[in-house]
PDB file of C-alpha atoms in Angstrom:
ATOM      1  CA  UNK H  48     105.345 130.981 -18.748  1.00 39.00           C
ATOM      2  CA  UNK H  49     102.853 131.921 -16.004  1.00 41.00           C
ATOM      3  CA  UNK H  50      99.239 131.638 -16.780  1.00 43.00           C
ATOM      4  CA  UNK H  51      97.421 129.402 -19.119  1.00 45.00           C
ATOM      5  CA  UNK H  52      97.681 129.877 -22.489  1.00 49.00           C
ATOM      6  CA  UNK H  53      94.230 129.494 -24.204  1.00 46.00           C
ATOM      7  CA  UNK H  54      93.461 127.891 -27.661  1.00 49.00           C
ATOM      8  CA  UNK H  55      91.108 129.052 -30.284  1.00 47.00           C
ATOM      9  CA  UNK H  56      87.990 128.213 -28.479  1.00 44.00           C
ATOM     10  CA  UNK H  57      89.025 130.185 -25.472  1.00 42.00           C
ATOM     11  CA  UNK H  58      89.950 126.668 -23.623  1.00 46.00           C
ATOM     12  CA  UNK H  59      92.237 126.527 -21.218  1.00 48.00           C
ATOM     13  CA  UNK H  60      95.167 124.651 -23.335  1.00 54.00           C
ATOM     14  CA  UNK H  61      96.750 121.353 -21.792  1.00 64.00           C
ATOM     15  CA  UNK H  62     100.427 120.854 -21.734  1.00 67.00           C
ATOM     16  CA  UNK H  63     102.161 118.027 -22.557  1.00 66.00           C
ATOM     17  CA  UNK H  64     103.137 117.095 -19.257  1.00 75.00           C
ATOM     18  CA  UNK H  65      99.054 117.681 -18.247  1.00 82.00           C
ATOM     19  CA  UNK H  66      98.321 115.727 -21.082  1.00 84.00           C
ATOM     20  CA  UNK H  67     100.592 112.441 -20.205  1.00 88.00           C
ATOM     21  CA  UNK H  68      98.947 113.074 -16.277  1.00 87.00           C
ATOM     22  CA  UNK H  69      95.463 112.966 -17.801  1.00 88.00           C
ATOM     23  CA  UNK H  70      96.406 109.876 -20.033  1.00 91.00           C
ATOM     24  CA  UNK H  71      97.712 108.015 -17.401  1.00 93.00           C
ATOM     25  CA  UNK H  72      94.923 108.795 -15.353  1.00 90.00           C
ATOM     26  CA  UNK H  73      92.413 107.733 -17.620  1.00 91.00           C
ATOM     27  CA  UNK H  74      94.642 104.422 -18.486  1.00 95.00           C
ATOM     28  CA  UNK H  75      94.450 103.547 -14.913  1.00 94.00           C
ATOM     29  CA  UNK H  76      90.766 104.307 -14.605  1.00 91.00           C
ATOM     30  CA  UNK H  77      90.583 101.440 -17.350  1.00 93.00           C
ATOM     31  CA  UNK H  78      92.793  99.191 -15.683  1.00 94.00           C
ATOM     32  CA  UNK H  79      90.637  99.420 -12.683  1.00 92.00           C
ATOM     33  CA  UNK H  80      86.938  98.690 -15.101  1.00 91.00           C
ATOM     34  CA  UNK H  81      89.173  96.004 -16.411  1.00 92.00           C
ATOM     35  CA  UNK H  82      89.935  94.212 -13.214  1.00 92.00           C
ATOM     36  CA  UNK H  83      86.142  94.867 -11.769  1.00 91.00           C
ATOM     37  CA  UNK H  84      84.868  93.040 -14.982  1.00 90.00           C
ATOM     38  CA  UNK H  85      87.169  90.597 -16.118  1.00 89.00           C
ATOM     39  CA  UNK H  86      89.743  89.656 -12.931  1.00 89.00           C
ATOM     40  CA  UNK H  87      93.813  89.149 -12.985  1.00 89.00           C
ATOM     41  CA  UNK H  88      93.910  86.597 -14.874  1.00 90.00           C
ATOM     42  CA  UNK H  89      97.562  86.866 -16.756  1.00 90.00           C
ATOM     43  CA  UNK H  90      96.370  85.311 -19.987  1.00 92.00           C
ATOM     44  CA  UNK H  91      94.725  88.099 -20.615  1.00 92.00           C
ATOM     45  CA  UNK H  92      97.042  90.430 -19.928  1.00 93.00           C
ATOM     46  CA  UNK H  93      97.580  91.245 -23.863  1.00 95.00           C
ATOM     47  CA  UNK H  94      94.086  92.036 -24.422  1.00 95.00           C
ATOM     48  CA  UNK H  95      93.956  94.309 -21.922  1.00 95.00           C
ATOM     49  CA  UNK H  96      96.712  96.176 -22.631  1.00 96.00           C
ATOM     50  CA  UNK H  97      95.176  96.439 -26.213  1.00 97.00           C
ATOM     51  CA  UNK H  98      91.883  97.473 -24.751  1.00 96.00           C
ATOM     52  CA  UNK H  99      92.771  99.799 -22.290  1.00 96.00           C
ATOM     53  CA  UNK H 100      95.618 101.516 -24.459  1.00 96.00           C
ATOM     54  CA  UNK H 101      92.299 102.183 -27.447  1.00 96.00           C
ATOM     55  CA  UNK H 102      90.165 102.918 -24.518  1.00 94.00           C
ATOM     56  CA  UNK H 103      92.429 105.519 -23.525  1.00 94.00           C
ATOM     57  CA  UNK H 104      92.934 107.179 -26.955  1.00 94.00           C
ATOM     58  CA  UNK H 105      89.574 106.968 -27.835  1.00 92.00           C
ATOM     59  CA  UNK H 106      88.935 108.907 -24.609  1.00 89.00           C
ATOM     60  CA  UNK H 107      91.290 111.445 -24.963  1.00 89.00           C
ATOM     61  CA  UNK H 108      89.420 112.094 -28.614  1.00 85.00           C
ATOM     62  CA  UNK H 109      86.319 111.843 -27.403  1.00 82.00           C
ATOM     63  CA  UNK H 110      86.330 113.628 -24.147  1.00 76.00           C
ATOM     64  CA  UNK H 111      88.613 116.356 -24.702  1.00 74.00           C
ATOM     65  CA  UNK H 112      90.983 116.664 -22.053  1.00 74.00           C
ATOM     66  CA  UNK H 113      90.664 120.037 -19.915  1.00 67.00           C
ATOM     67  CA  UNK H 114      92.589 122.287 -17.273  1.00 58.00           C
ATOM     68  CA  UNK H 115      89.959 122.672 -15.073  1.00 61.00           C
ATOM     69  CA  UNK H 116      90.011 120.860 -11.607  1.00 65.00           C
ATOM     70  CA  UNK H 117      86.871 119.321 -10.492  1.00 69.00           C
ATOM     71  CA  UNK H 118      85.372 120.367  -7.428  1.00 73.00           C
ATOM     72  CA  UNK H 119      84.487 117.069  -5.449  1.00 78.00           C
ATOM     73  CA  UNK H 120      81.603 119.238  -3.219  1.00 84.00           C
ATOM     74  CA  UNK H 121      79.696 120.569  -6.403  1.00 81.00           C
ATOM     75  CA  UNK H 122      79.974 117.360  -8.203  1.00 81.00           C
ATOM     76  CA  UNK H 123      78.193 115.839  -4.663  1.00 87.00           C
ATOM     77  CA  UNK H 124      75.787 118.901  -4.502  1.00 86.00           C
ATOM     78  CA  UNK H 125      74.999 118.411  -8.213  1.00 82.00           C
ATOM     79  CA  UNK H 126      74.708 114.400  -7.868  1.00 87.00           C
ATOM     80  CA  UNK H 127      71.741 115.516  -4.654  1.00 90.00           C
ATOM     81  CA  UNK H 128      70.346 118.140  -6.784  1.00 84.00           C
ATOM     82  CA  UNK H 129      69.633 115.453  -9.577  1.00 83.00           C
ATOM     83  CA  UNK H 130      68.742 112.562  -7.386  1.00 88.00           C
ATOM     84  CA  UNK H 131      65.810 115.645  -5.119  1.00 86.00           C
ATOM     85  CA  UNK H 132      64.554 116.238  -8.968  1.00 81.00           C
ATOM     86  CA  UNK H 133      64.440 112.913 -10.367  1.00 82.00           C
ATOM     87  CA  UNK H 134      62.500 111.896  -6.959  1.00 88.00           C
ATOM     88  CA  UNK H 135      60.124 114.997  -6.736  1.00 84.00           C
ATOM     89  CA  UNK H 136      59.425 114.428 -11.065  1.00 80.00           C
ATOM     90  CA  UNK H 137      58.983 110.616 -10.272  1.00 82.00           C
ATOM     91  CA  UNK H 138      56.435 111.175  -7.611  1.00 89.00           C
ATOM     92  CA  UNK H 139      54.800 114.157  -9.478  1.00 82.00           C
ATOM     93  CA  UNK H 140      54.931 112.406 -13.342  1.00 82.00           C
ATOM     94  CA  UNK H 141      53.307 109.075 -10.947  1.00 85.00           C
ATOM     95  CA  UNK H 142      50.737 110.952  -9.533  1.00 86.00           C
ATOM     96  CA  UNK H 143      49.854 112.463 -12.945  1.00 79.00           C
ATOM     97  CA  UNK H 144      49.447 109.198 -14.524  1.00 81.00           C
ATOM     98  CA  UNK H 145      47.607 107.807 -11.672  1.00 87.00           C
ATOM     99  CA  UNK H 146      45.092 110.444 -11.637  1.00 83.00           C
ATOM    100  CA  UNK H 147      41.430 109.613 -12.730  1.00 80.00           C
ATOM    101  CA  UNK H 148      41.917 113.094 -14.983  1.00 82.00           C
ATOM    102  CA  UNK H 149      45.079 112.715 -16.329  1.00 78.00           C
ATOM    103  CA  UNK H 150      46.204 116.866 -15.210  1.00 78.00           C
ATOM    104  CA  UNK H 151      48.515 116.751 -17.967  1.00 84.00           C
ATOM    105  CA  UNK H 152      49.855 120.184 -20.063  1.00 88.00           C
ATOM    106  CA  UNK H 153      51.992 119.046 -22.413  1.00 91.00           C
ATOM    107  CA  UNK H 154      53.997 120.996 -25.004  1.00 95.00           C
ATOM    108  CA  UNK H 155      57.372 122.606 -25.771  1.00 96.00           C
ATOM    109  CA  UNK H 156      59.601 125.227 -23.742  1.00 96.00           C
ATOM    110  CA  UNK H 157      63.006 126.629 -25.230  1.00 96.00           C
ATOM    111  CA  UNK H 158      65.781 126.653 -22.932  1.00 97.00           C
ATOM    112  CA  UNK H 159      68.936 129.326 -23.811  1.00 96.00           C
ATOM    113  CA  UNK H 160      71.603 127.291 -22.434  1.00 94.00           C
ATOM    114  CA  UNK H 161      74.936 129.189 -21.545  1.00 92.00           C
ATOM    115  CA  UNK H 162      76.625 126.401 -22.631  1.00 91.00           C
ATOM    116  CA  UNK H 163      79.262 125.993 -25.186  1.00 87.00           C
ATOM    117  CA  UNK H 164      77.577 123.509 -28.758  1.00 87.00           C
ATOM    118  CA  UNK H 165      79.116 120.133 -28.265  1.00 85.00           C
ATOM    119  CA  UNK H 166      80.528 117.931 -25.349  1.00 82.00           C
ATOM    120  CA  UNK H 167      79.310 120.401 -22.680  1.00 86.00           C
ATOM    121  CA  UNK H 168      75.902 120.991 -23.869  1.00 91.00           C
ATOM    122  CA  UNK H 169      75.393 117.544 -24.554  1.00 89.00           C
ATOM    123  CA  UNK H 170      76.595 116.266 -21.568  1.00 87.00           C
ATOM    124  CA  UNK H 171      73.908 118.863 -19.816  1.00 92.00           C
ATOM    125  CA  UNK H 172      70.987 117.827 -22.471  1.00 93.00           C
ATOM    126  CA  UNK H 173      72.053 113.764 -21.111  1.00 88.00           C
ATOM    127  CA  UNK H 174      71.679 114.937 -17.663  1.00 87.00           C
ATOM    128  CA  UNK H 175      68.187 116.654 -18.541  1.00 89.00           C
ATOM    129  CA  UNK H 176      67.165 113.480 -20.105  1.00 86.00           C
ATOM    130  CA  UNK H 177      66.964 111.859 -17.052  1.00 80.00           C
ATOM    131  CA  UNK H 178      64.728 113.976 -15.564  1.00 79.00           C
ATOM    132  CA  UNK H 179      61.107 112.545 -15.542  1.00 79.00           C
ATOM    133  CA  UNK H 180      58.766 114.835 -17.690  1.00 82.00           C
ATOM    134  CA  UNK H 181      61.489 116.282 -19.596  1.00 88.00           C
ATOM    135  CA  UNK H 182      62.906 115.368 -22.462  1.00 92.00           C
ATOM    136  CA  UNK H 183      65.098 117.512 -24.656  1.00 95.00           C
ATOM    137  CA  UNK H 184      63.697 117.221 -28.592  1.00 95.00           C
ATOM    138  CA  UNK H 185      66.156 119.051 -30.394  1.00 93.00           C
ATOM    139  CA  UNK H 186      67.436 122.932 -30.676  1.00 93.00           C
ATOM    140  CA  UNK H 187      65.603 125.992 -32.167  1.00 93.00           C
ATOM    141  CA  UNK H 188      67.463 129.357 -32.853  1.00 91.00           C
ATOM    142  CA  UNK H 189      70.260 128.572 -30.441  1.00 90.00           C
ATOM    143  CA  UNK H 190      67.942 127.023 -27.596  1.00 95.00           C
ATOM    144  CA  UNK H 191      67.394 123.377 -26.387  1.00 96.00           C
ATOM    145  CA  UNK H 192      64.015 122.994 -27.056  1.00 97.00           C
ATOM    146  CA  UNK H 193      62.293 120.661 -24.370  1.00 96.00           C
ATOM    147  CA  UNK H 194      59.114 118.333 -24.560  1.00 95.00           C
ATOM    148  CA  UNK H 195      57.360 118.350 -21.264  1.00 92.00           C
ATOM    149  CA  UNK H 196      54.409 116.811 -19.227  1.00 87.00           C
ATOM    150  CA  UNK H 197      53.228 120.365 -17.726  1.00 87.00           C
ATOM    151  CA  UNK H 198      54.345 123.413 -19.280  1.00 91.00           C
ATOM    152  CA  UNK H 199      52.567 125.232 -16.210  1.00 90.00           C
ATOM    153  CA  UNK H 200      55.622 123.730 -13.894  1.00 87.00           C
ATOM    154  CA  UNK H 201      58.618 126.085 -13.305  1.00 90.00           C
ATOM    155  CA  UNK H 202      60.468 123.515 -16.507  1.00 90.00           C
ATOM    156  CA  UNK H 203      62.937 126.677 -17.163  1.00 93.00           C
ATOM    157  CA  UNK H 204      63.781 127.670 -13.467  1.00 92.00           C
ATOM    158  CA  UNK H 205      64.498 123.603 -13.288  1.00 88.00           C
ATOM    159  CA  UNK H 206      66.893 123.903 -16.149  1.00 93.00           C
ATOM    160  CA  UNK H 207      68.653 126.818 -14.892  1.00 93.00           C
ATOM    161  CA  UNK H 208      69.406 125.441 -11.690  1.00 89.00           C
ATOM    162  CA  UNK H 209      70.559 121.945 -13.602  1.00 89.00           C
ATOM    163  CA  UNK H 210      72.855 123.719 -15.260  1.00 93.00           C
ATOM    164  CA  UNK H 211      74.541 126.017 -13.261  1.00 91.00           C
ATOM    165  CA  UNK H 212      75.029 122.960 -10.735  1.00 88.00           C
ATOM    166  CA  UNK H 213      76.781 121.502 -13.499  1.00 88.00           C
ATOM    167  CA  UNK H 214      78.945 124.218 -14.179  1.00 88.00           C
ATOM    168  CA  UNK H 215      79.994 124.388 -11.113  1.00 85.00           C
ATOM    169  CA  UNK H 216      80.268 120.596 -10.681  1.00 83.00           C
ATOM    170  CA  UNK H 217      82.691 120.256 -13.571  1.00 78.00           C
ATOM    171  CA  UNK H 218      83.517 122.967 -15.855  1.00 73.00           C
ATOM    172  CA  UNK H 219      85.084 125.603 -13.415  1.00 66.00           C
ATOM    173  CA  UNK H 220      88.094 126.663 -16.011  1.00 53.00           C
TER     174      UNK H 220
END
């Protein structure tokens, strides 16, 4: 078979042997939280195997495994992206609250994420979150509907640029 086949959603669909890769993967990835947090002490060998074989299903339930390969650049570029907007917001939200005045513009902005409903968009809405001055507040007619500090700022341009650094950071199927 050459290609990927796709499943209902249009997802790239994981193979068996993909799947075991991705299992082991994330088993190890356990293993390794394991050791940082509890040591190799062999006592507790059988509650870690216990732990990390549930952590792993769970996982693979949770976070549905994918096809796509992660780029390691865009997942850097999007990591700088969020760490220049969480320090320009910092300083700007600080300077607001410091100010005799208070310049603040509050209100609501609707943001028409491309976005699949689900894992994707709310992995994008947890990024947002972290933003200072924006905090998403629920959806409206298909669109993640945003409370922010100053609705005079370019909020939506901010979100677009979020979002396709995302994309590109991990959902390149």
């Amino acid at each position: 078979m050459t290609g990927s086949s796709r499943d209902r959603d249009g997802r790239a669909a994981i193979r068996g042997g993909q799947l075991w890769r991705i299992a082991m993967f994330r088993a190890a990835s356990f293993l390794c939280l394991w050791l940082v947090l509890a040591g190799a002490n062999p006592g507790d060998f059988p509650a870690a195997a216990v732990a990390i074989a549930t952590a792993t299903w769970t996982s693979l339930h949770l976070l549905e495994p994918s096809s796509s390969r992660r780029s390691l650049v865009a997942i850097a570029r999007l990591a700088l992206l969020f760490l220049y907007h969480s320090i320009v917001a910092g300083i700007d939200v600080a300077g607001r609250a410091l100010h005799p005045r208070l310049p603040l513009h509050p209100g609501f902005v609707a943001y028409p994420s491309r976005l699949s409903r689900g894992v994707r968009q709310n992995v994008f809405t947890t990024l947002t979150s972290l933003l200072p001055g924006t905090v998403p507040a629920g959806e409206e007619n298909g669109h993640i509907v945003y409370h922010c500090l100053d609705v005079t700022q370019p909020v939506l341009d901010d979100l677009a640029a979020e979002e396709a650094a995302l994309v590109r950071a991990l959902y390149n199927d």
